[in-house]
mmCIF file of C-alpha atoms and ligand atoms in Angstrom:
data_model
loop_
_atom_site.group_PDB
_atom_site.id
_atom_site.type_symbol
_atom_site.label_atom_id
_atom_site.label_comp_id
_atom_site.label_asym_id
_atom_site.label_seq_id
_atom_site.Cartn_x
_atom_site.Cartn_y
_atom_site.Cartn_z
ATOM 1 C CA UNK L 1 -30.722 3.286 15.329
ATOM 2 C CA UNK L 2 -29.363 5.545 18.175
ATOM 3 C CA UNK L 3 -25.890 4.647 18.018
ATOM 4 C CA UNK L 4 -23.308 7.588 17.228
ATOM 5 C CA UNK L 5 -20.929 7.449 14.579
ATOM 6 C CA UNK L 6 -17.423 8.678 15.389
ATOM 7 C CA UNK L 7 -15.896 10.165 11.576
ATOM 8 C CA UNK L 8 -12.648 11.947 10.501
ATOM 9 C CA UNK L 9 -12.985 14.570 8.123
ATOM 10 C CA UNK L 10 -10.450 16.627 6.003
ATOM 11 C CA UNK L 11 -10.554 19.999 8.365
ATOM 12 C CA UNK L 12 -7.678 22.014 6.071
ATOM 13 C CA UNK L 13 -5.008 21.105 3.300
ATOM 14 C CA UNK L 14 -1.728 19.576 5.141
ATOM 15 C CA UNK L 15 1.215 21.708 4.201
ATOM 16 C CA UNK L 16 4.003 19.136 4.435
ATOM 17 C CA UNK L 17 3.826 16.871 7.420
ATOM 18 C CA UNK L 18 0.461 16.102 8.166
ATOM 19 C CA UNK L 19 -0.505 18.155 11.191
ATOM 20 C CA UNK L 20 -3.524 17.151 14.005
ATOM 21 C CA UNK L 21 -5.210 20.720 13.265
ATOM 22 C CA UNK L 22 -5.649 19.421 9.678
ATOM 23 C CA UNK L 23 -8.168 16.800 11.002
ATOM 24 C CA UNK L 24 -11.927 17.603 12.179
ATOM 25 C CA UNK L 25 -12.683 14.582 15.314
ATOM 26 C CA UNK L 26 -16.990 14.746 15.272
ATOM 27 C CA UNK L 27 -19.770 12.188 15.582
ATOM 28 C CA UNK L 28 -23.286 12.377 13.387
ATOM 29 C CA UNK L 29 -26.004 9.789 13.965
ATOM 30 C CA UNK L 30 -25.582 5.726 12.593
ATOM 31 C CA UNK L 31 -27.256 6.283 8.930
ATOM 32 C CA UNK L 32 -30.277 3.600 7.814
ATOM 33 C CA UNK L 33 -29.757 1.950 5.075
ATOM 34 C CA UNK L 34 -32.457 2.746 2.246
ATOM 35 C CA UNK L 35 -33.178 -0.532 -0.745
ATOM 36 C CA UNK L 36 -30.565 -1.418 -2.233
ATOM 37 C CA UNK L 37 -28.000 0.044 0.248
ATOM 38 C CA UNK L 38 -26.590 -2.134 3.638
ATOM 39 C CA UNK L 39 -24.563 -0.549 6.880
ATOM 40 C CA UNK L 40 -21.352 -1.878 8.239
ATOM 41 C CA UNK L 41 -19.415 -1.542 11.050
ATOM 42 C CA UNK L 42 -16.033 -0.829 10.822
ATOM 43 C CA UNK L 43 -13.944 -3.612 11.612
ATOM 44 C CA UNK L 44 -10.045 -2.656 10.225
ATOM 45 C CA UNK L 45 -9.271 0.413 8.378
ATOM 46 C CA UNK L 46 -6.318 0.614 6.291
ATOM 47 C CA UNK L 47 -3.546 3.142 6.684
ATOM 48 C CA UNK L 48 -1.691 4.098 2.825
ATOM 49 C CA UNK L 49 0.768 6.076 2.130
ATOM 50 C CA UNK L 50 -1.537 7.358 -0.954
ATOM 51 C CA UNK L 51 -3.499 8.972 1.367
ATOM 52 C CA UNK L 52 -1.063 11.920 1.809
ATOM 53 C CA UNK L 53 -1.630 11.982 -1.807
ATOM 54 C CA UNK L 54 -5.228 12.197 -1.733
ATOM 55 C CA UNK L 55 -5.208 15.389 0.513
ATOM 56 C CA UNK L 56 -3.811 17.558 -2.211
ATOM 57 C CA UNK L 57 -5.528 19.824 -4.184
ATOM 58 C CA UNK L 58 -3.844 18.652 -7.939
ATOM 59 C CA UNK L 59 -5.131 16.321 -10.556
ATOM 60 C CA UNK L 60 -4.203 12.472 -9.842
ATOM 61 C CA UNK L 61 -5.964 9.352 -10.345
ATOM 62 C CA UNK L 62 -8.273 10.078 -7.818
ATOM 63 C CA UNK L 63 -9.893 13.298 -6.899
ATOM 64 C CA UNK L 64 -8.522 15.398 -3.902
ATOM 65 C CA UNK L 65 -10.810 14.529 -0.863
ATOM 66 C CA UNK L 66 -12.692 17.754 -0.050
ATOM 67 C CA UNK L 67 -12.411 19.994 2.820
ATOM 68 C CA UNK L 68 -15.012 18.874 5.013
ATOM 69 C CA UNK L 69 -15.196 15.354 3.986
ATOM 70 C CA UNK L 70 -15.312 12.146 5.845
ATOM 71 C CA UNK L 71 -11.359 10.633 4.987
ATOM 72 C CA UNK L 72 -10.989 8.485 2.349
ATOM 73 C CA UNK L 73 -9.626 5.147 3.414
ATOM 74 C CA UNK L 74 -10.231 1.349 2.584
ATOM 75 C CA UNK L 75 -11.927 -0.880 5.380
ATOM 76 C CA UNK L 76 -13.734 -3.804 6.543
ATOM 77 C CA UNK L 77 -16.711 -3.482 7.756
ATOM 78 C CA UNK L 78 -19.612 -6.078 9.028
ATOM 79 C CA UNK L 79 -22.911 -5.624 8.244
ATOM 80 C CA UNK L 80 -25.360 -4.480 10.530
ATOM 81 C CA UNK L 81 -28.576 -3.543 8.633
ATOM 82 C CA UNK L 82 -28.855 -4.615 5.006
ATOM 83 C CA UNK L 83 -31.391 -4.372 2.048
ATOM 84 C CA UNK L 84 -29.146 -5.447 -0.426
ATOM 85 C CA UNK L 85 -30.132 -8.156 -2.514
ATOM 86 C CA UNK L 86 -26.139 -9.262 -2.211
ATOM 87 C CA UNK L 87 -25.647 -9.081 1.639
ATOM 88 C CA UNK L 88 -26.480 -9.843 4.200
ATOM 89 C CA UNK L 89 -26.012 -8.410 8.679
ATOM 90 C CA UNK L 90 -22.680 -10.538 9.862
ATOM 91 C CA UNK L 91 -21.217 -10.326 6.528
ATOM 92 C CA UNK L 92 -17.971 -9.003 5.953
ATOM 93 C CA UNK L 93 -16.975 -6.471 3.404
ATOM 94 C CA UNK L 94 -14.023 -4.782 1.758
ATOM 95 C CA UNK L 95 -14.745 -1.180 -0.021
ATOM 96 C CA UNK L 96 -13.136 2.504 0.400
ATOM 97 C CA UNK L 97 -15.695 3.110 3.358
ATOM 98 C CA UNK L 98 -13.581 5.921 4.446
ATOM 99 C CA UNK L 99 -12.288 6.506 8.357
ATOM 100 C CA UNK L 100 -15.930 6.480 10.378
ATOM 101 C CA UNK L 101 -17.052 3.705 12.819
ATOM 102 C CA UNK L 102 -20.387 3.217 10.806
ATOM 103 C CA UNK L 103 -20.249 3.415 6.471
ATOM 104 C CA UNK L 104 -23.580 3.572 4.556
ATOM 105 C CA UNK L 105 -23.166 1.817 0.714
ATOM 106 C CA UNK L 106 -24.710 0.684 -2.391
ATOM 107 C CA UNK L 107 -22.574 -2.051 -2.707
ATOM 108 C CA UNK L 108 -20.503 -0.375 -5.910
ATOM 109 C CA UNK L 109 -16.510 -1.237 -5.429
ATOM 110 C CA UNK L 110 -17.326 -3.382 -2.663
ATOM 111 C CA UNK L 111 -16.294 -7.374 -2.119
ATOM 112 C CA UNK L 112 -17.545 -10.008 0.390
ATOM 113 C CA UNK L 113 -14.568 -11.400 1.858
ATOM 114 C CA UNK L 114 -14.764 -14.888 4.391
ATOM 115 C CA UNK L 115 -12.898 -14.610 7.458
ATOM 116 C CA UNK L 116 -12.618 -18.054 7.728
ATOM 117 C CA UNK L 117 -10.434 -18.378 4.744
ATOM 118 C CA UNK L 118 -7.930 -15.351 5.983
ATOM 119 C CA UNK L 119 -7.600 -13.110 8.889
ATOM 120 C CA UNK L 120 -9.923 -10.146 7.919
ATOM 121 C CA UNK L 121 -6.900 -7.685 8.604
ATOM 122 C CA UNK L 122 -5.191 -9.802 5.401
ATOM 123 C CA UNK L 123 -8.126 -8.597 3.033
ATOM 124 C CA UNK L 124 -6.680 -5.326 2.853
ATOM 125 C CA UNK L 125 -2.580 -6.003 3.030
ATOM 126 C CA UNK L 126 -1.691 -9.008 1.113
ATOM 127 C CA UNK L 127 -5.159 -10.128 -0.144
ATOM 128 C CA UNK L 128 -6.215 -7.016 -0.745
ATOM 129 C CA UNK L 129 -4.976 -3.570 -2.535
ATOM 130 C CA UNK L 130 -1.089 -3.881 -1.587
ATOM 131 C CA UNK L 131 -1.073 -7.751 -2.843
ATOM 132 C CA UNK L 132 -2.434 -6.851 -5.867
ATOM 133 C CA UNK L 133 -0.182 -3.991 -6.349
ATOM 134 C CA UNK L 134 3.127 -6.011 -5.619
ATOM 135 C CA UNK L 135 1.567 -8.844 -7.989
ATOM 136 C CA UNK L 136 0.893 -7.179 -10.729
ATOM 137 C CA UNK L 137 3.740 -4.355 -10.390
ATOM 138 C CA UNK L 138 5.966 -6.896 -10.458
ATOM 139 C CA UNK L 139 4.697 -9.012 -12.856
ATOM 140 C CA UNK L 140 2.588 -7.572 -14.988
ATOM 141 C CA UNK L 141 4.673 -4.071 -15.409
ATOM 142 C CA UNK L 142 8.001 -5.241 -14.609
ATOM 143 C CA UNK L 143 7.196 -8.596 -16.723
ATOM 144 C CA UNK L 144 9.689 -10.569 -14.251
ATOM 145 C CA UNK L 145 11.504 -13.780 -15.461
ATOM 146 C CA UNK L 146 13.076 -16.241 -13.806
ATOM 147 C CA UNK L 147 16.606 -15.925 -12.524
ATOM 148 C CA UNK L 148 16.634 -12.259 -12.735
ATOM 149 C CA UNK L 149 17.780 -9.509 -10.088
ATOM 150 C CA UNK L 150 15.248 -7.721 -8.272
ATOM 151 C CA UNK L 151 15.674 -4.849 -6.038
ATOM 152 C CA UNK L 152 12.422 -3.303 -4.129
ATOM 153 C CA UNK L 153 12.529 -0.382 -1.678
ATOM 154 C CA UNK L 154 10.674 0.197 1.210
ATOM 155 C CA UNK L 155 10.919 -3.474 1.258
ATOM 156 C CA UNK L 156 9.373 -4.335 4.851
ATOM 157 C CA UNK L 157 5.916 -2.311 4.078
ATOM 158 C CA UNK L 158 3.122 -3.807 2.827
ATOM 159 C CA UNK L 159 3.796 -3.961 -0.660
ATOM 160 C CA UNK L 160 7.679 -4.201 -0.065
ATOM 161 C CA UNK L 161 7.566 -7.476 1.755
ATOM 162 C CA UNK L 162 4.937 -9.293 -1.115
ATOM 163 C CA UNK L 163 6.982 -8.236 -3.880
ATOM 164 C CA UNK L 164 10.350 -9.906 -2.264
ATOM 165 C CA UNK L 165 8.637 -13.098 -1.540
ATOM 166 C CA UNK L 166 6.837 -13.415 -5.064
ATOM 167 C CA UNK L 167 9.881 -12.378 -6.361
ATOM 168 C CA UNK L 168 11.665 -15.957 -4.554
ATOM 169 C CA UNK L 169 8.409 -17.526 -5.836
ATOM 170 C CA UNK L 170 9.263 -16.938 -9.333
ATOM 171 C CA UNK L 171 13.307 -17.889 -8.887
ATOM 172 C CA UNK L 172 14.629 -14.478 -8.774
ATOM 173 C CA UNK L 173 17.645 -12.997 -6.543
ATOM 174 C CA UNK L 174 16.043 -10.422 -4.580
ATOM 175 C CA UNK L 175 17.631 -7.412 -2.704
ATOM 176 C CA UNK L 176 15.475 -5.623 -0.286
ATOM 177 C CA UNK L 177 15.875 -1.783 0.571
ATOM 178 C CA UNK L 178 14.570 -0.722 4.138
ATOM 179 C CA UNK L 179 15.501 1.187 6.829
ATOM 180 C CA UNK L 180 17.115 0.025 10.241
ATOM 181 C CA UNK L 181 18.702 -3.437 11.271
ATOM 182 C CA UNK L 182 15.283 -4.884 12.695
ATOM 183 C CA UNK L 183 13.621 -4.550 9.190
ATOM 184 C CA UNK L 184 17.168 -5.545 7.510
ATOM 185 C CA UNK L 185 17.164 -9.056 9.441
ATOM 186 C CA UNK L 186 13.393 -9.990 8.858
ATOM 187 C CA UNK L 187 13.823 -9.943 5.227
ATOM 188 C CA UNK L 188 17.181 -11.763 4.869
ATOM 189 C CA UNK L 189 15.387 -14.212 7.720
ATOM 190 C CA UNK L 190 12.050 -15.032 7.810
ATOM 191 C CA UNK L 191 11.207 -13.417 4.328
ATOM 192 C CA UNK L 192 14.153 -15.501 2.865
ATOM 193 C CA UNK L 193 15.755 -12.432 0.658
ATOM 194 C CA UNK L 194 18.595 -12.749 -0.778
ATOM 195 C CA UNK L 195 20.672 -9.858 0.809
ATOM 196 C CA UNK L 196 18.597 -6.324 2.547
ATOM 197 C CA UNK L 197 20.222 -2.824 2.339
ATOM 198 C CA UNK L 198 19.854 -0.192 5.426
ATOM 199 C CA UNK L 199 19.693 2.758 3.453
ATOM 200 C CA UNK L 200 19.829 4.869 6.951
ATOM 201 C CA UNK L 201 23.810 3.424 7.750
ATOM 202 C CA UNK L 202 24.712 2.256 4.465
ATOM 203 C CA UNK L 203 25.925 3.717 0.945
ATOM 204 C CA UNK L 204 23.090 2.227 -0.724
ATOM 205 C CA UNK L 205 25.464 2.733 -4.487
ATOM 206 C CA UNK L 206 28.230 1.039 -2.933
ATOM 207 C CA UNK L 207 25.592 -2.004 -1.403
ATOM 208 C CA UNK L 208 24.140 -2.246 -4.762
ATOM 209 C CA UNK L 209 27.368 -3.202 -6.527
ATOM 210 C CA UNK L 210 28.133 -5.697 -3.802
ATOM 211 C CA UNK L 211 24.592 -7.154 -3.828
ATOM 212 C CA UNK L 212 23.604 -7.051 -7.454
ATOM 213 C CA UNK L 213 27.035 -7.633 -8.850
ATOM 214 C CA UNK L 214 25.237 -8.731 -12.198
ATOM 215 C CA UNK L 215 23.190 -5.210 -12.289
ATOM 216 C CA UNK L 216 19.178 -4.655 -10.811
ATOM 217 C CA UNK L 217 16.774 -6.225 -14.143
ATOM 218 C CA UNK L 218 14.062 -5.366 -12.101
ATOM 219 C CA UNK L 219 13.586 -2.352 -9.940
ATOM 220 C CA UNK L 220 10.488 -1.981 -8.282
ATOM 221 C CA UNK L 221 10.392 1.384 -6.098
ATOM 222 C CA UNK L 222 8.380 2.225 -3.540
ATOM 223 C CA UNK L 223 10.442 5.420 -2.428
ATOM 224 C CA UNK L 224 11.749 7.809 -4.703
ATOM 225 C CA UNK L 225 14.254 10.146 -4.017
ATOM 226 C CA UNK L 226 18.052 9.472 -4.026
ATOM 227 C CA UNK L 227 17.238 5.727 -3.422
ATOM 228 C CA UNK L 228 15.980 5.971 -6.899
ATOM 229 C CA UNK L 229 18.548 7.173 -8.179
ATOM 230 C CA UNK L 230 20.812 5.189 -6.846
ATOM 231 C CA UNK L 231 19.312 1.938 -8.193
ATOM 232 C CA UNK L 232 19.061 3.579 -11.790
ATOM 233 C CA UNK L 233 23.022 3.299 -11.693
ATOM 234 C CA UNK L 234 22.970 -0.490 -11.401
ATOM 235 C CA UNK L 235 20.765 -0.966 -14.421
ATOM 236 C CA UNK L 236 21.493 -4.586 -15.958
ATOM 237 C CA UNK L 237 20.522 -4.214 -20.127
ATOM 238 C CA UNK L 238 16.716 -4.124 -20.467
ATOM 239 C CA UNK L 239 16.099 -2.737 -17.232
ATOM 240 C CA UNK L 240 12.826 -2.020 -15.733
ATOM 241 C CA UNK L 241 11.948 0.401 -13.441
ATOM 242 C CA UNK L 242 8.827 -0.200 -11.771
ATOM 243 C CA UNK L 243 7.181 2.932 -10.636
ATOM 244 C CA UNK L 244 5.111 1.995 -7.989
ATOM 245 C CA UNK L 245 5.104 5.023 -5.181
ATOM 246 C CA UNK L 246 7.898 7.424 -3.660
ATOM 247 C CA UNK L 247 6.790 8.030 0.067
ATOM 248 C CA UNK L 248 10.071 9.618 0.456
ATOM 249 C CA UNK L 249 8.604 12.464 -1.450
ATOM 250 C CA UNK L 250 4.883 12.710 -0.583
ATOM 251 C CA UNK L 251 5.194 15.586 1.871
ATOM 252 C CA UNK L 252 7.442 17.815 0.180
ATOM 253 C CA UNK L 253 7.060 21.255 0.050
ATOM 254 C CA UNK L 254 9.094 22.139 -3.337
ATOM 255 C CA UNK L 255 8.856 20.026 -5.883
ATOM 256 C CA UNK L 256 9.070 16.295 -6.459
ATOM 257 C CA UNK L 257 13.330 15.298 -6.423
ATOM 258 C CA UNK L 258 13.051 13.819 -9.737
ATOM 259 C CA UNK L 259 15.839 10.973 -10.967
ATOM 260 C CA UNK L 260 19.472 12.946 -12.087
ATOM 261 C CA UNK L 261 20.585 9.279 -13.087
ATOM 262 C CA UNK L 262 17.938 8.915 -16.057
ATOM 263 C CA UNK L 263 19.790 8.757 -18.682
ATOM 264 C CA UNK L 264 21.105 5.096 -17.466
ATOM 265 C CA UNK L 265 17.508 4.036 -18.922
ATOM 266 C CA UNK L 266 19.488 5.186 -22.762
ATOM 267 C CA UNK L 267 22.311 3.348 -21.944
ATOM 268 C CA UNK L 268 21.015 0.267 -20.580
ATOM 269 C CA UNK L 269 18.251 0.269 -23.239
ATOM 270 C CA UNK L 270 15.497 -0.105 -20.012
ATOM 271 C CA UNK L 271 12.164 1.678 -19.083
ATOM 272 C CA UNK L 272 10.899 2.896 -16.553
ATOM 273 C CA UNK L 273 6.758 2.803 -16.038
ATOM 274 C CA UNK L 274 4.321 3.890 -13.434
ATOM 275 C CA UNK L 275 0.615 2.247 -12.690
ATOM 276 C CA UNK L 276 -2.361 2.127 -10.822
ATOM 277 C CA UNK L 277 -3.252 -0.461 -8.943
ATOM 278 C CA UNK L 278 -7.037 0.023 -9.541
ATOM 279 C CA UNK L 279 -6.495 -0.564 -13.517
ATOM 280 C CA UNK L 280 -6.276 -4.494 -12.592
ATOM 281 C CA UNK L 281 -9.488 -4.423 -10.486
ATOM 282 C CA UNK L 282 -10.677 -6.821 -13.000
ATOM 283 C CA UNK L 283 -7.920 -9.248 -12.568
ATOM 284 C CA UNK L 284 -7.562 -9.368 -8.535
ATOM 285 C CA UNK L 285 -9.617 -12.472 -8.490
ATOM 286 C CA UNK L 286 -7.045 -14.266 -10.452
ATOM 287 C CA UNK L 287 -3.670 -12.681 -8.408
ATOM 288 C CA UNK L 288 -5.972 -13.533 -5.130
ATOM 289 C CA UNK L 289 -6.438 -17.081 -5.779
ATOM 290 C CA UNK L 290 -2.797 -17.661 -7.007
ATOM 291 C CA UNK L 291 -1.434 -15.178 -3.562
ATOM 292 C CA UNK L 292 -3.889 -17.190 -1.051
ATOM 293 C CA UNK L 293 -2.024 -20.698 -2.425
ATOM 294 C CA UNK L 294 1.467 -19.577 -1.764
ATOM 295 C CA UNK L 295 0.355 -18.023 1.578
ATOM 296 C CA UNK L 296 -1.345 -21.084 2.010
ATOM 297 C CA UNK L 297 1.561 -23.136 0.859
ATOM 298 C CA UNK L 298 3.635 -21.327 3.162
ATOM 299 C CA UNK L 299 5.603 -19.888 0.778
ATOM 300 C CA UNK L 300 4.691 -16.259 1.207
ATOM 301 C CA UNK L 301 4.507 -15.050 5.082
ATOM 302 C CA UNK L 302 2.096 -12.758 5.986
ATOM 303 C CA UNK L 303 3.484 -9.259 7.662
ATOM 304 C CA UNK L 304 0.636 -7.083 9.679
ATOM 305 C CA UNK L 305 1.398 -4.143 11.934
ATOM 306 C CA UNK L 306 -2.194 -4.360 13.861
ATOM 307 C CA UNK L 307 -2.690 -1.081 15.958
ATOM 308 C CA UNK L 308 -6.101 -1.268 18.529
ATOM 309 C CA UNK L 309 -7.931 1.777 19.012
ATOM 310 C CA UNK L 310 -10.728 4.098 17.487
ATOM 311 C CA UNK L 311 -10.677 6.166 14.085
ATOM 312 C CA UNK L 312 -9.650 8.981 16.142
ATOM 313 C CA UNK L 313 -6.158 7.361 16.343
ATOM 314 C CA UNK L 314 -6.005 7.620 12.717
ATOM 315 C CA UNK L 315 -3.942 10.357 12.107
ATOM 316 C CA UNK L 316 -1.341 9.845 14.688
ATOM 317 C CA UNK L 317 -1.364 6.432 12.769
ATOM 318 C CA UNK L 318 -1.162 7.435 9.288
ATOM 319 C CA UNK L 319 2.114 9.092 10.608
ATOM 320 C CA UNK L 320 3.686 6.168 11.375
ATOM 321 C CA UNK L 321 4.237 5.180 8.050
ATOM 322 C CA UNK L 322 5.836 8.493 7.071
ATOM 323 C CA UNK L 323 8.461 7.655 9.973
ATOM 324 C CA UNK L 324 8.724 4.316 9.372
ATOM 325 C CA UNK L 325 7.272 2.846 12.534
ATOM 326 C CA UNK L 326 5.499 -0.286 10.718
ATOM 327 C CA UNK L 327 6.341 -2.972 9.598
ATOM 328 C CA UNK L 328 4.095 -4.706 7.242
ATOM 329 C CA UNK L 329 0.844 -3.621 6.417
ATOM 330 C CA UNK L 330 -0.583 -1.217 8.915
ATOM 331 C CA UNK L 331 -4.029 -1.658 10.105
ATOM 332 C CA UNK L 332 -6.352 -0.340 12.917
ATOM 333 C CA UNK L 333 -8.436 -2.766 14.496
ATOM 334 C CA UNK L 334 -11.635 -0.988 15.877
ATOM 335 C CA UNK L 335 -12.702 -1.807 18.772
HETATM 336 P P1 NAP G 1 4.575 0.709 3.628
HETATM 337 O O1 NAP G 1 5.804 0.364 2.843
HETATM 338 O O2 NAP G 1 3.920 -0.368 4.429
HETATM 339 O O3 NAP G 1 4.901 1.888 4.625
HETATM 340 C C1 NAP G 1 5.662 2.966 4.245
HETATM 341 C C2 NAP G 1 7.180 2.708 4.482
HETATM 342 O O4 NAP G 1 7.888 3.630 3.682
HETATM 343 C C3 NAP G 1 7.639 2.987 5.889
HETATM 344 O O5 NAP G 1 7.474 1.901 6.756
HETATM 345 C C4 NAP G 1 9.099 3.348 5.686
HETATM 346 O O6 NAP G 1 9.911 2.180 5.814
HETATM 347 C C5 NAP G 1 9.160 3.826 4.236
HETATM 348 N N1 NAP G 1 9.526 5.240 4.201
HETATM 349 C C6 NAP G 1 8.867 6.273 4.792
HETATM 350 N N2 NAP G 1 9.495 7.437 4.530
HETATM 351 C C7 NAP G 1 10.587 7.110 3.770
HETATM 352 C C8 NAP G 1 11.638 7.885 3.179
HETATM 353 N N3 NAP G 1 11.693 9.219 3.325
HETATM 354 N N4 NAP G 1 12.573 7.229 2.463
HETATM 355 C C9 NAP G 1 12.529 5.886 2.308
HETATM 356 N N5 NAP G 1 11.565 5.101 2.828
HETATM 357 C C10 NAP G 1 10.607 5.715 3.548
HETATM 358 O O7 NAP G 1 3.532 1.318 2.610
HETATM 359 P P2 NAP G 1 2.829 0.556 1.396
HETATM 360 O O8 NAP G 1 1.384 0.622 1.601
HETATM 361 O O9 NAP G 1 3.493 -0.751 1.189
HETATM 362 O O10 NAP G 1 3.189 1.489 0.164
HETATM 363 C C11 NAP G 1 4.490 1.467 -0.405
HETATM 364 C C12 NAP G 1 4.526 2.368 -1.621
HETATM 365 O O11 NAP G 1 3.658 1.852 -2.630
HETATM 366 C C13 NAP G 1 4.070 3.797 -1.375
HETATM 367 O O12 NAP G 1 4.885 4.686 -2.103
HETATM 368 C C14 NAP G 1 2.660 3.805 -1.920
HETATM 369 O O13 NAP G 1 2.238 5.105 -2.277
HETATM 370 C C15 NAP G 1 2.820 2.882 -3.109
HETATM 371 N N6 NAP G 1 1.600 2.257 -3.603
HETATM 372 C C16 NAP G 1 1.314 2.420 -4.915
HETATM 373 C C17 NAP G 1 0.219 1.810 -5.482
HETATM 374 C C18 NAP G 1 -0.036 1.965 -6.949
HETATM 375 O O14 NAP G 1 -1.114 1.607 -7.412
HETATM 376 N N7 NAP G 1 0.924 2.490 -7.698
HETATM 377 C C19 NAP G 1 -0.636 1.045 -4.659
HETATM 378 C C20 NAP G 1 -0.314 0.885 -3.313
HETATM 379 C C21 NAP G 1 0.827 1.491 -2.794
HETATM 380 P P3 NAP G 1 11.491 2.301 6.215
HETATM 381 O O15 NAP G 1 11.547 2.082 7.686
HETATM 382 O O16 NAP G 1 12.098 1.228 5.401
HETATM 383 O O17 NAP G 1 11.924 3.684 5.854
#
């Protein structure tokens, strides 16, 4: 092959803010695929908020991505030259193939997905990694029951607006945290929340006592920050606190804003846990199957933020999420 493939690589460690300088824009030749290992083109490329994460130099679940390496990110790609035994060129596949037009793989940590079954774009929001991170968040680590409270922040993102609607699935009053009117009005409309809180004009304390008069049983944050704390001062007995993310801290330059309100956990008798989506790798099948039914059902709606463009649009996207320009997953479709 004599086709060029367009990459993003890690030029410098962002100090705060992400910055354009920290990225490197080049191109290196399409790579061949040797046995056992296929090529695929880059279809949609996901944009997390871990990946601010993944661009520091200090232990996580992951290790940093070096200086000088293509970007970690998860994709879909189609295959366009295979000798794999398991695929084959037009198939589609989900894997971390990182932010580059063309991805040479092994196959290890990758799935065949069908696009006639979903949208390809849905394999990595609510079918793929942030699905399976509101699913078992909520489920699994905050062990939901029916007719309890639940209050989620950043509630329009990707994993925001899945943990809502499983939330109604299961029974459950659900309060949604987001920011702006637009975002407030699709969940208390189309997502069918309960009540939504504009932490950017309201007193998100004083909306939590009018919206979870009965106390939060279930707090699954995506945020951080004061939010945080705020919900920790509505604890209903036996609490939990889901740790899930806290974007509102990811590019800080002192140290993480950690919870002042804590000792509500001692009080209310709750906990508070963190997790990793990737520990339930071995269980997606079962949350997929059980997510695609209520999506299919229509009782879960999908919500995609679909940017066009090349991977060298990625970092002016990844911004977006720190400003809170999407709504719903946010993907880039490659042209
Ligand atoms: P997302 O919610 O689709 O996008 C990020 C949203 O965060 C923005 O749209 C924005 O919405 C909100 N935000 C940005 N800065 C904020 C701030 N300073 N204060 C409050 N809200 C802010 O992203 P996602 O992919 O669903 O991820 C949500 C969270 O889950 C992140 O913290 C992520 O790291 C975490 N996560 C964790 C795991 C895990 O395994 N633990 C897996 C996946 C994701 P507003 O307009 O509402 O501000």
């Amino acid at each position: 092959m004599t086709a060029v493939n367009r990459q993003i690589r890690l030029a410098r460690r962002p100090v705060g803010e992400v910055r354009a300088e920290d990225w490197t824009h080049g191109s290196e030749a399409v790579p061949t695929a040797g046995e056992g290992e296929f090529v695929g083109r880059t279809r949609y490329l996901s944009l997390d908020p871990a990946m601010r994460g993944w661009l520091d130099d200090r232990p996580s679940y992951l290790p940093p991505v070096g200086i000088g390496e293509v970007m970690r990110a998860g994709s879909v790609v189609e295959v366009v030259e295979s000798r794999h035994p398991k695929y084959r060129v037009g198939d589609h596949v989900v894997g971390t193939f990182g932010v580059q037009e063309y991805a040479l793989s092994d196959g290890r940590g990758t799935l065949k997905v069908d696009p006639a079954l979903a949208p390809l774009s849905t394999y990595l929001g609510a079918l793929g990694m942030p699905g399976m991170t509101a699913y078992f968040g909520l489920l699994d680590v905050g062990a939901l029951k029916e007719g309890e409270t639940v209050v989620v922040s950043g509630a329009a993102g990707a994993v925001g607006t899945m943990v809502g609607q499983i939330a109604k699935v299961k029974g459950c009053r659900v309060v949604g945290i987001a920011g702006g009117p637009d975002k407030c009005a699709l969940l208390t409309g189309e997502l069918g929340f309960d009540a939504a809180i504009d932490y950017r004009a309201e007193d998100v304390r004083k909306a939590l006592r009018t919206h979870a008069p009965d106390g939060i049983d279930v707090y699954f944050d995506n945020v951080g920050g004061e939010i945080l704390d705020a919900a920790l001062t509505r604890l209903a007995m036996h609490a939990r606190v889901v740790v899930c993310g806290a974007i509102s801290q990811y590019n800080n330059e002192t140290a993480v804003q950690g919870p002042s309100n804590y000792l509500s956990l001692l009080v209310r008798r709750a906990r508070m846990e963190g997790f990793v989506v990737f520990d339930y790798a071995r269980r997606y099948p079962e949350a997929a199957k059980e997510l695609a039914g209520w999506i299919g059902a229509g009782r879960i709606k999908v919500k995609e933020h679909v940017l066009d463009g090349g991977v060298d649009d990625f970092p002016a996207a990844l911004g977006m999420l720190f400003r809170g320009e999407n709504t719903g997953k946010l993907v880039l479709r490659l042209a």
